[in-house]
Tab-separated table of C-alpha atoms in Angstrom:
chain	number	residue	atom	x	y	z
U	161	MET	CA	8.367	12.879	0.774
U	162	LEU	CA	11.780	14.134	1.686
U	163	LEU	CA	14.688	15.293	0.257
U	164	TYR	CA	17.862	13.577	0.948
U	165	ILE	CA	21.449	14.528	0.133
U	166	VAL	CA	23.897	11.503	-0.378
U	167	ALA	CA	27.381	12.026	-0.836
U	168	TYR	CA	30.286	9.424	-1.207
U	169	ASP	CA	33.777	8.854	-1.461
U	170	ILE	CA	34.646	5.611	-3.073
U	171	PRO	CA	38.226	4.426	-4.314
U	172	SER	CA	37.237	1.636	-6.440
U	173	ASN	CA	36.144	2.718	-9.829
U	174	ARG	CA	34.141	-0.377	-10.204
U	175	ARG	CA	32.118	0.124	-7.018
U	176	ARG	CA	31.839	3.745	-7.450
U	177	LYS	CA	30.223	3.161	-11.137
U	178	LYS	CA	27.675	0.567	-9.566
U	179	ILE	CA	26.864	3.034	-6.750
U	180	SER	CA	26.371	6.083	-8.968
U	181	ASP	CA	24.355	4.103	-11.476
U	182	LEU	CA	22.058	3.124	-8.630
U	183	LEU	CA	21.818	6.766	-7.368
U	184	GLU	CA	21.176	7.908	-10.954
U	185	GLY	CA	17.730	5.923	-10.715
U	186	TYR	CA	16.526	7.615	-7.618
U	187	GLY	CA	17.836	11.219	-7.635
U	188	ARG	CA	19.914	13.678	-9.495
U	189	ARG	CA	23.634	14.075	-9.538
U	190	VAL	CA	24.351	17.852	-8.664
U	191	GLN	CA	28.058	17.672	-7.981
U	192	TYR	CA	30.462	14.959	-8.996
U	193	SER	CA	29.758	12.904	-5.795
U	194	VAL	CA	26.858	14.399	-4.301
U	195	PHE	CA	22.954	13.309	-5.188
U	196	GLU	CA	19.722	15.123	-4.488
U	197	LEU	CA	16.933	12.617	-3.976
U	198	MET	CA	13.336	13.346	-3.563
U	199	LEU	CA	11.854	9.981	-2.095
U	200	SER	CA	8.953	8.417	-0.236
U	201	PRO	CA	9.994	6.458	2.922
U	202	ALA	CA	9.632	3.111	1.094
U	203	LYS	CA	11.679	4.174	-1.750
U	204	TYR	CA	14.278	5.523	0.436
U	205	ALA	CA	14.359	2.152	2.230
U	206	GLU	CA	14.714	0.226	-0.970
U	207	LEU	CA	17.573	2.455	-2.004
U	208	ARG	CA	19.631	1.972	0.953
U	209	ARG	CA	18.916	-1.915	0.767
U	210	ARG	CA	20.161	-1.840	-2.722
U	211	LEU	CA	23.023	0.496	-1.951
U	212	ARG	CA	24.207	-1.853	1.096
U	213	ARG	CA	25.343	-4.608	-1.344
U	214	TYR	CA	28.017	-2.403	-2.925
U	215	VAL	CA	29.402	-0.412	-0.163
U	216	GLN	CA	32.406	-1.747	1.847
U	217	MET	CA	32.588	0.147	5.271
U	218	GLU	CA	36.291	-0.467	5.691
U	219	GLU	CA	37.276	1.633	2.426
U	220	ASP	CA	34.115	3.646	1.289
U	221	SER	CA	32.187	6.487	2.927
U	222	VAL	CA	28.628	7.024	2.029
U	223	ARG	CA	26.708	9.711	3.902
U	224	PHE	CA	22.786	10.297	3.844
U	225	TYR	CA	21.631	13.719	5.017
U	226	PRO	CA	17.561	14.266	5.378
U	227	VAL	CA	16.455	17.545	5.031
U	228	SER	CA	13.232	18.317	6.712
U	229	LYS	CA	10.402	20.534	5.653
U	230	HIS	CA	11.510	23.221	7.699
U	231	THR	CA	15.060	23.628	6.467
U	232	LEU	CA	14.083	22.951	3.002
U	233	ASP	CA	13.070	26.272	2.702
U	234	GLN	CA	16.398	27.806	3.614
U	235	VAL	CA	18.349	25.734	1.071
U	236	GLU	CA	20.500	28.093	-0.736
U	237	ILE	CA	21.886	27.278	-4.192
U	238	TRP	CA	24.828	29.182	-5.716
U	239	GLY	CA	25.281	28.006	-9.356
U	240	GLY	CA	24.705	24.388	-10.808
U	241	VAL	CA	21.313	22.927	-11.396
U	242	PRO	CA	18.006	24.016	-9.470
U	243	LEU	CA	16.871	22.081	-6.507
U	244	THR	CA	15.434	18.683	-7.410
U	245	GLN	CA	11.769	18.478	-7.323
U	246	PRO	CA	9.220	15.752	-6.609
U	247	PRO	CA	8.919	13.039	-9.426
U	248	GLY	CA	5.729	13.285	-11.402
U	249	SER	CA	4.488	11.568	-14.536
U	250	ILE	CA	6.278	11.694	-17.700
U	251	ILE	CA	4.736	12.214	-21.513
U	252	VAL	CA	6.979	11.498	-24.410
R	3	MET	CA	1.030	7.384	-9.127
R	4	SER	CA	3.835	8.163	-11.532
R	5	THR	CA	3.213	7.073	-15.028
R	6	LEU	CA	5.410	7.278	-18.143
R	7	TYR	CA	3.271	7.875	-21.273
R	8	VAL	CA	5.109	6.658	-24.423
R	9	ALA	CA	2.843	8.481	-26.910
R	10	GLN	CA	5.282	9.852	-29.524
R	11	GLN	CA	5.132	7.391	-32.598
R	12	GLY	CA	8.295	5.528	-33.614
R	13	CYS	CA	9.674	5.904	-30.133
R	14	TYR	CA	12.397	3.212	-29.260
R	15	VAL	CA	12.969	2.438	-25.226
R	16	LYS	CA	15.914	0.774	-24.047
R	17	LEU	CA	17.255	0.048	-20.726
R	18	GLN	CA	20.630	1.964	-19.320
R	19	GLN	CA	21.202	0.671	-15.704
R	20	GLU	CA	18.634	2.316	-13.431
R	21	GLN	CA	17.171	4.399	-16.297
R	22	LEU	CA	15.043	4.105	-19.383
R	23	LEU	CA	16.383	5.975	-22.303
R	24	ILE	CA	13.822	7.105	-24.881
R	25	LYS	CA	15.011	7.684	-28.486
R	26	HIS	CA	13.585	8.813	-31.542
R	27	ASN	CA	15.450	8.856	-34.701
R	28	ASP	CA	18.567	7.939	-32.920
R	29	ALA	CA	18.378	11.062	-30.756
R	30	ILE	CA	17.693	10.667	-26.890
R	31	CYS	CA	14.594	12.582	-26.091
R	32	GLN	CA	14.084	11.718	-22.564
R	33	ARG	CA	15.954	9.780	-19.659
R	34	VAL	CA	13.387	8.224	-17.265
R	35	GLN	CA	14.313	6.698	-13.720
R	36	LEU	CA	12.913	3.537	-13.605
R	37	PRO	CA	12.612	3.305	-9.577
R	38	LEU	CA	10.369	6.148	-9.471
R	39	VAL	CA	8.088	4.851	-12.137
R	40	ASP	CA	4.792	3.032	-11.002
R	41	GLN	CA	3.403	2.043	-14.552
R	42	ILE	CA	3.994	2.553	-18.354
R	43	LEU	CA	1.518	3.260	-21.087
R	44	VAL	CA	2.474	2.585	-24.592
R	45	PHE	CA	0.441	4.204	-27.270
R	46	GLY	CA	0.684	2.920	-30.659
R	47	HIS	CA	3.866	1.821	-32.588
R	48	CYS	CA	6.523	2.240	-29.703
R	49	GLN	CA	9.390	-0.475	-29.108
R	50	LEU	CA	10.618	-1.459	-25.660
R	51	THR	CA	13.528	-3.845	-25.659
R	52	THR	CA	13.337	-7.136	-23.673
R	53	GLN	CA	15.885	-5.981	-21.339
R	54	ALA	CA	13.706	-2.940	-20.642
R	55	LEU	CA	10.502	-4.928	-20.190
R	56	ARG	CA	12.404	-7.537	-17.864
R	57	ALA	CA	13.599	-4.687	-15.547
R	58	CYS	CA	10.041	-3.326	-15.342
R	59	LEU	CA	8.712	-6.862	-14.335
R	60	GLN	CA	11.391	-7.174	-11.560
R	61	ARG	CA	10.301	-3.936	-10.285
R	62	GLN	CA	6.726	-4.560	-10.300
R	63	VAL	CA	6.151	-1.851	-12.964
R	64	SER	CA	3.288	-2.902	-15.132
R	65	VAL	CA	3.371	-2.281	-19.012
R	66	LEU	CA	0.320	-1.408	-20.912
R	67	TYR	CA	-0.039	-1.751	-24.519
R	68	LEU	CA	-2.475	0.671	-26.055
R	69	SER	CA	-4.028	1.648	-29.580
R	70	ARG	CA	-3.302	5.298	-30.589
R	71	MET	CA	-7.097	5.887	-29.651
R	72	GLY	CA	-6.299	4.794	-25.958
R	73	GLN	CA	-7.651	1.058	-26.327
R	74	CYS	CA	-5.939	-1.350	-24.357
R	75	TYR	CA	-4.645	-4.404	-25.956
R	76	GLY	CA	-3.164	-6.082	-23.122
R	77	ARG	CA	-0.865	-5.686	-20.082
R	78	LEU	CA	2.207	-7.222	-19.065
R	79	LEU	CA	2.361	-8.245	-15.156
R	80	PRO	CA	4.838	-9.536	-12.910
R	81	MET	CA	4.005	-12.970	-11.792
R	82	ILE	CA	3.276	-12.033	-8.509
R	83	GLN	CA	0.362	-9.809	-9.382
R	84	GLY	CA	-1.689	-12.700	-10.776
R	85	TYR	CA	-2.723	-13.730	-7.412
R	86	ARG	CA	-6.077	-12.180	-6.427
R	87	GLN	CA	-6.251	-12.658	-2.877
R	88	LEU	CA	-9.927	-10.838	-2.444
R	89	ALA	CA	-11.470	-12.860	-5.451
R	90	ARG	CA	-13.168	-15.281	-2.914
R	91	TYR	CA	-14.632	-12.654	-0.781
R	92	GLN	CA	-15.876	-10.695	-4.056
R	93	GLN	CA	-17.397	-14.073	-5.370
R	94	ASP	CA	-19.353	-14.446	-2.090
R	95	LEU	CA	-21.119	-11.009	-2.155
R	96	SER	CA	-24.887	-11.868	-2.488
R	97	GLU	CA	-27.265	-10.386	-5.076
R	98	VAL	CA	-28.620	-8.049	-2.471
R	99	GLN	CA	-25.662	-6.778	-1.442
R	100	ARG	CA	-24.445	-6.329	-5.004
R	101	LEU	CA	-27.665	-4.547	-6.175
R	102	ARG	CA	-27.231	-2.032	-3.106
R	103	VAL	CA	-23.687	-1.036	-4.329
R	104	ALA	CA	-24.784	-0.734	-7.883
R	105	LYS	CA	-27.669	1.563	-6.658
R	106	ILE	CA	-24.942	3.650	-4.952
R	107	LEU	CA	-22.832	3.816	-7.868
R	108	VAL	CA	-25.556	4.801	-10.247
R	109	LYS	CA	-26.557	7.420	-7.622
R	110	ALA	CA	-23.063	8.974	-7.492
R	111	LYS	CA	-22.564	9.059	-11.195
R	112	LEU	CA	-26.019	11.075	-11.553
R	113	TRP	CA	-24.993	13.272	-8.600
R	114	ASN	CA	-21.608	13.881	-9.903
R	115	SER	CA	-22.928	14.842	-13.476
R	116	ARG	CA	-25.726	16.927	-11.853
R	117	VAL	CA	-23.026	19.066	-9.827
R	118	LEU	CA	-20.882	19.472	-12.852
R	119	LEU	CA	-23.797	20.757	-14.916
R	120	GLN	CA	-24.840	23.048	-11.977
R	121	ARG	CA	-21.347	24.639	-11.691
R	122	GLN	CA	-21.731	25.209	-15.584
R	123	GLY	CA	-25.174	26.782	-15.310
R	124	ARG	CA	-23.838	29.381	-12.652
R	125	THR	CA	-21.634	30.889	-15.230
R	126	ARG	CA	-23.505	30.398	-18.457
R	127	PRO	CA	-27.107	29.351	-17.534
R	128	THR	CA	-29.484	27.946	-20.291
R	129	PRO	CA	-33.003	26.433	-20.183
R	130	GLY	CA	-31.298	23.053	-21.342
R	131	ILE	CA	-29.130	22.841	-18.307
R	132	ALA	CA	-31.784	23.860	-15.732
R	133	GLN	CA	-33.988	21.202	-17.236
R	134	ALA	CA	-31.579	18.459	-17.091
R	135	VAL	CA	-30.512	19.367	-13.645
R	136	GLY	CA	-33.959	19.008	-12.379
R	137	GLN	CA	-34.518	15.722	-14.665
R	138	LEU	CA	-31.147	14.028	-12.950
R	139	ALA	CA	-32.585	15.261	-9.293
R	140	ILE	CA	-35.980	13.095	-10.161
R	141	LEU	CA	-33.683	10.166	-11.397
R	142	ILE	CA	-31.572	10.249	-8.216
R	143	ARG	CA	-34.745	9.595	-6.471
R	144	GLN	CA	-35.780	6.744	-8.555
R	145	VAL	CA	-32.551	4.786	-8.077
R	146	ASN	CA	-33.962	3.571	-4.603
R	147	GLU	CA	-37.086	2.066	-6.330
R	148	ALA	CA	-35.044	0.068	-8.870
R	149	ARG	CA	-35.770	-3.820	-8.341
R	150	ASP	CA	-32.788	-5.120	-10.346
R	151	ASN	CA	-29.870	-4.475	-12.369
R	152	ALA	CA	-32.048	-3.912	-15.933
R	153	ALA	CA	-34.275	-1.219	-14.219
R	154	LEU	CA	-31.163	0.692	-12.656
R	155	MET	CA	-29.401	0.421	-16.277
R	156	GLY	CA	-32.595	2.111	-17.630
R	157	ILE	CA	-32.290	4.862	-15.059
R	158	GLU	CA	-28.638	5.393	-15.827
R	159	GLY	CA	-29.275	5.469	-19.429
R	160	ALA	CA	-32.132	8.101	-18.920
R	161	GLY	CA	-29.606	10.052	-16.888
R	162	ALA	CA	-26.724	10.025	-19.468
R	163	ALA	CA	-29.278	11.167	-22.279
R	164	ALA	CA	-30.345	13.985	-20.201
R	165	TYR	CA	-26.891	14.994	-19.026
R	166	PHE	CA	-25.267	14.705	-22.462
R	167	THR	CA	-28.170	16.793	-24.178
R	168	ALA	CA	-27.211	19.527	-21.514
R	169	LEU	CA	-23.531	19.186	-21.549
R	170	GLY	CA	-23.915	20.440	-25.318
R	171	ASP	CA	-24.839	23.804	-24.006
R	172	CYS	CA	-21.493	24.074	-22.041
R	173	PHE	CA	-19.138	23.753	-25.177
R	174	VAL	CA	-18.709	27.509	-26.316
R	175	GLN	CA	-16.046	27.565	-28.941
R	176	PRO	CA	-16.646	27.135	-32.410
R	177	GLY	CA	-15.629	23.788	-34.305
R	178	PHE	CA	-16.533	22.070	-30.877
R	179	THR	CA	-20.260	21.490	-31.502
R	180	PHE	CA	-21.648	18.403	-29.103
R	181	THR	CA	-25.107	17.148	-29.940
R	182	GLU	CA	-24.901	13.746	-28.612
R	183	ARG	CA	-22.495	11.188	-26.873
R	184	ASN	CA	-21.607	8.638	-29.869
R	185	ARG	CA	-18.582	6.207	-29.670
R	186	ARG	CA	-17.148	3.500	-31.967
R	187	PRO	CA	-16.159	5.366	-33.554
R	188	PRO	CA	-16.621	8.819	-32.280
R	189	ARG	CA	-17.839	10.944	-34.763
R	190	ASP	CA	-16.558	14.547	-33.763
R	191	PRO	CA	-13.727	16.210	-31.593
R	192	VAL	CA	-15.468	16.271	-28.366
R	193	ASN	CA	-16.628	12.712	-28.588
R	194	ALA	CA	-13.101	11.589	-29.726
R	195	MET	CA	-11.625	13.405	-26.605
R	196	LEU	CA	-14.281	11.865	-24.042
R	197	SER	CA	-13.667	8.406	-25.599
R	198	PHE	CA	-9.924	8.627	-25.339
R	199	GLY	CA	-10.117	10.150	-21.817
R	200	TYR	CA	-12.481	7.584	-20.483
R	201	GLN	CA	-10.126	4.782	-21.990
R	202	VAL	CA	-7.055	6.183	-20.231
R	203	LEU	CA	-8.946	6.545	-16.881
R	204	TRP	CA	-10.325	3.124	-17.168
R	205	ASN	CA	-6.959	1.676	-17.611
R	206	HIS	CA	-5.409	3.481	-14.712
R	207	LEU	CA	-8.180	2.324	-12.521
R	208	TYR	CA	-7.655	-1.327	-13.748
R	209	SER	CA	-4.039	-1.007	-12.436
R	210	LEU	CA	-5.083	0.269	-9.074
R	211	ILE	CA	-7.705	-2.390	-8.622
R	212	GLU	CA	-5.464	-5.033	-9.507
R	213	ALA	CA	-2.526	-3.495	-7.167
R	214	GLN	CA	-5.095	-4.063	-4.499
R	215	ASN	CA	-5.420	-7.590	-5.065
R	216	LEU	CA	-9.002	-7.298	-6.167
R	217	ASP	CA	-10.648	-9.169	-8.849
R	218	PRO	CA	-11.177	-6.746	-11.681
R	219	TYR	CA	-13.962	-9.342	-13.343
R	220	GLU	CA	-16.274	-9.607	-10.227
R	221	ALA	CA	-18.504	-6.430	-10.155
R	222	CYS	CA	-21.951	-5.191	-9.010
R	223	LEU	CA	-23.477	-3.146	-11.581
R	224	HIS	CA	-21.876	-4.253	-15.001
R	225	GLN	CA	-22.640	-7.814	-14.641
R	226	GLY	CA	-23.226	-8.909	-18.393
R	227	SER	CA	-20.193	-10.623	-19.405
R	228	ARG	CA	-17.457	-12.668	-17.633
R	229	LYS	CA	-14.924	-11.440	-20.303
R	230	HIS	CA	-15.293	-7.953	-19.436
R	231	ALA	CA	-13.423	-6.245	-16.399
R	232	ALA	CA	-16.450	-4.995	-15.062
R	233	LEU	CA	-15.494	-3.918	-11.544
R	234	VAL	CA	-13.275	-1.093	-13.454
R	235	SER	CA	-16.279	0.073	-15.308
R	236	ASP	CA	-18.371	0.087	-11.891
R	237	LEU	CA	-15.973	2.047	-10.149
R	238	LEU	CA	-15.479	4.541	-13.070
R	239	GLU	CA	-18.897	5.455	-13.105
R	240	PRO	CA	-18.771	8.265	-10.310
R	241	PHE	CA	-15.511	9.670	-11.814
R	242	ARG	CA	-16.611	10.141	-15.463
R	243	ALA	CA	-18.177	13.695	-15.103
R	244	PRO	CA	-15.481	15.141	-12.466
R	245	LEU	CA	-12.167	13.974	-14.110
R	246	VAL	CA	-12.912	13.579	-17.832
R	247	ASP	CA	-16.005	15.704	-18.594
R	248	SER	CA	-14.804	18.645	-17.043
R	249	LEU	CA	-11.142	18.372	-18.344
R	250	VAL	CA	-12.575	18.151	-21.737
R	251	LEU	CA	-14.817	21.256	-21.130
R	252	TYR	CA	-11.483	22.965	-19.766
R	253	LEU	CA	-9.610	22.102	-22.954
R	254	VAL	CA	-12.310	23.346	-25.403
R	255	ASN	CA	-13.267	26.382	-23.750
R	256	ARG	CA	-9.832	27.600	-23.013
R	257	LYS	CA	-8.981	27.269	-26.480
R	258	VAL	CA	-5.995	24.559	-25.471
R	259	MET	CA	-7.575	22.141	-28.350
R	260	ASP	CA	-7.476	23.387	-31.953
R	261	PRO	CA	-10.513	21.933	-33.870
R	262	GLU	CA	-8.471	21.240	-37.173
R	263	ALA	CA	-4.823	20.714	-35.923
R	264	ASP	CA	-5.266	18.149	-33.216
R	265	PHE	CA	-7.688	15.811	-34.689
R	266	GLU	CA	-7.788	13.473	-37.776
R	267	PRO	CA	-10.528	11.393	-39.500
R	268	GLN	CA	-10.018	7.706	-39.698
R	269	LYS	CA	-12.052	4.626	-40.226
R	270	GLY	CA	-15.364	6.920	-40.506
R	271	GLY	CA	-14.783	8.625	-36.983
R	272	CYS	CA	-12.894	11.227	-35.673
R	273	TYR	CA	-9.702	10.619	-33.552
R	274	LEU	CA	-6.983	12.624	-31.703
R	275	ASN	CA	-3.812	12.950	-33.547
R	276	ASP	CA	-0.118	12.834	-32.108
R	277	SER	CA	-0.227	16.602	-30.927
R	278	GLY	CA	-4.006	16.122	-29.678
R	279	ARG	CA	-3.189	12.998	-27.644
R	280	ARG	CA	-0.071	14.957	-26.133
R	281	LYS	CA	-1.959	17.888	-25.166
R	282	TYR	CA	-4.875	15.703	-23.577
R	283	LEU	CA	-2.342	13.712	-21.757
R	284	GLN	CA	-0.482	16.821	-20.527
R	285	ALA	CA	-3.559	18.446	-19.021
R	286	PHE	CA	-4.833	15.167	-17.687
R	287	VAL	CA	-1.510	14.693	-15.954
R	288	VAL	CA	-1.304	18.174	-14.514
R	289	ARG	CA	-5.044	17.745	-13.225
R	290	MET	CA	-4.516	14.398	-11.399
R	291	GLU	CA	-1.233	15.619	-9.856
R	292	THR	CA	-2.738	18.930	-8.828
R	293	GLU	CA	-3.249	18.862	-5.042
R	294	ILE	CA	-6.872	19.305	-3.707
R	295	THR	CA	-8.278	19.887	-0.276
R	296	SER	CA	-11.426	18.770	0.882
R	297	SER	CA	-12.853	19.797	4.208
R	298	SER	CA	-11.635	16.609	6.107
R	299	THR	CA	-8.404	15.762	4.780
R	300	LEU	CA	-4.838	17.219	3.894
R	301	PRO	CA	-4.227	18.389	0.461
R	302	ARG	CA	-3.607	15.368	-1.785
R	303	PRO	CA	-3.444	14.809	-5.670
R	304	ARG	CA	-6.531	13.570	-7.535
R	305	TRP	CA	-4.891	10.408	-7.980
R	306	ASP	CA	-5.709	9.654	-4.301
R	307	LEU	CA	-9.327	10.065	-5.012
R	308	LEU	CA	-9.032	7.101	-7.251
R	309	MET	CA	-6.971	5.080	-4.794
R	310	ALA	CA	-9.272	5.803	-1.964
R	311	GLN	CA	-12.402	4.705	-3.817
R	312	VAL	CA	-10.460	1.361	-4.607
R	313	GLN	CA	-9.608	1.035	-0.965
R	314	GLU	CA	-12.946	1.820	-0.003
R	315	TYR	CA	-14.465	-1.098	-2.325
R	316	LYS	CA	-11.835	-3.420	-0.677
R	317	ARG	CA	-13.041	-2.647	2.713
R	318	PHE	CA	-16.701	-3.017	1.649
R	319	VAL	CA	-15.812	-6.583	0.530
R	320	TYR	CA	-14.210	-7.665	3.745
R	321	GLU	CA	-17.466	-6.279	5.531
R	322	PRO	CA	-20.286	-6.537	3.045
R	323	GLN	CA	-23.006	-5.750	5.513
R	324	THR	CA	-21.571	-2.128	5.884
R	325	LEU	CA	-22.197	0.779	3.308
R	326	PHE	CA	-20.167	1.531	0.494
R	327	LYS	CA	-19.124	5.050	0.205
R	328	PRO	CA	-18.987	6.516	-3.177
R	329	TYR	CA	-16.965	9.591	-4.269
R	330	LEU	CA	-19.104	12.422	-4.568
R	331	ILE	CA	-18.115	16.029	-5.339
R	332	ARG	CA	-19.495	18.775	-3.122
């Protein structure tokens, strides 16, 4: 499992909504257009496949940054929500 | 395995894009990211909208409906999971091969029960524990001589009787006396927790078996009825003591459970109530997600032990002339 930072810049309201809805299913919004996702390789591939349908390369920009285990320890957070943790089971 | 347990009574689950919203009395009590969930266990009176169920089916998330006591009424499965690729190989297993696996499973169960008692005996030795440990060692040797399943079940029964008698010595909190294993209905708090724990683990194991395309109805040890998913009961045997019994011991002896507040009498038995169920599930999830290290492997959550056992059975079904390796605690 790896931590990914996904950042986007999307002018169309409609496409931005679709893409942010999808990202909210896989990770957590940490800034207006930045998400942190803790995903297995299979889930990461699934997310990219599903996102690809909405992104228009001419106008939009979506960037994926994997954070290696080595640099994960060096992540600093000033303000906002804490670093995203791996998903686990949930009891309601 | 990431599981969503909906255990609070009166919950209402609806779909919002990629998330499930869980509401209680019109207040949102939890948001769940559907792509990160593998299965959903719904206990008692909780509603899921059709939209939410459809989204689960599209994502291969199975939904299990259980009673508040943990008994499964049924499962909602995507169409694609109905196909059991390995059923033919399982049906082709000979009686000799089946009996060999059945023996291995009974032996593993007795072994793991014995190790649990030995560990308990190290901190709090009693004559009862010492006697049961000796008796289990004798029974483990007798397994090899069993001629058929009936003889094997006899040895298993004798082992369970010896084991549960001694297990009573291990519960040290007042209000949690345990003299014998009873069920349908369980008659005291410890039996209530054991019953609930076995049911929940059974259902998880069922999901794993099905996910590997094995037929849960083709078994080796429990072969009585074709209406019972006997393979699940077979593969559960070695895990009862290390995963459920030891968790119940922890919950009682560390005073997590309250003998009054966490149980309720019902239908002539004793059952976990809302708060007891949540406490059990919380401790169960923590334990199953805790990473453990054995000498040969990298740290992995206890869930992987179950998964590895199902995969081992699958491997055995492909190559029945080889030996099935059961889960043994060291």
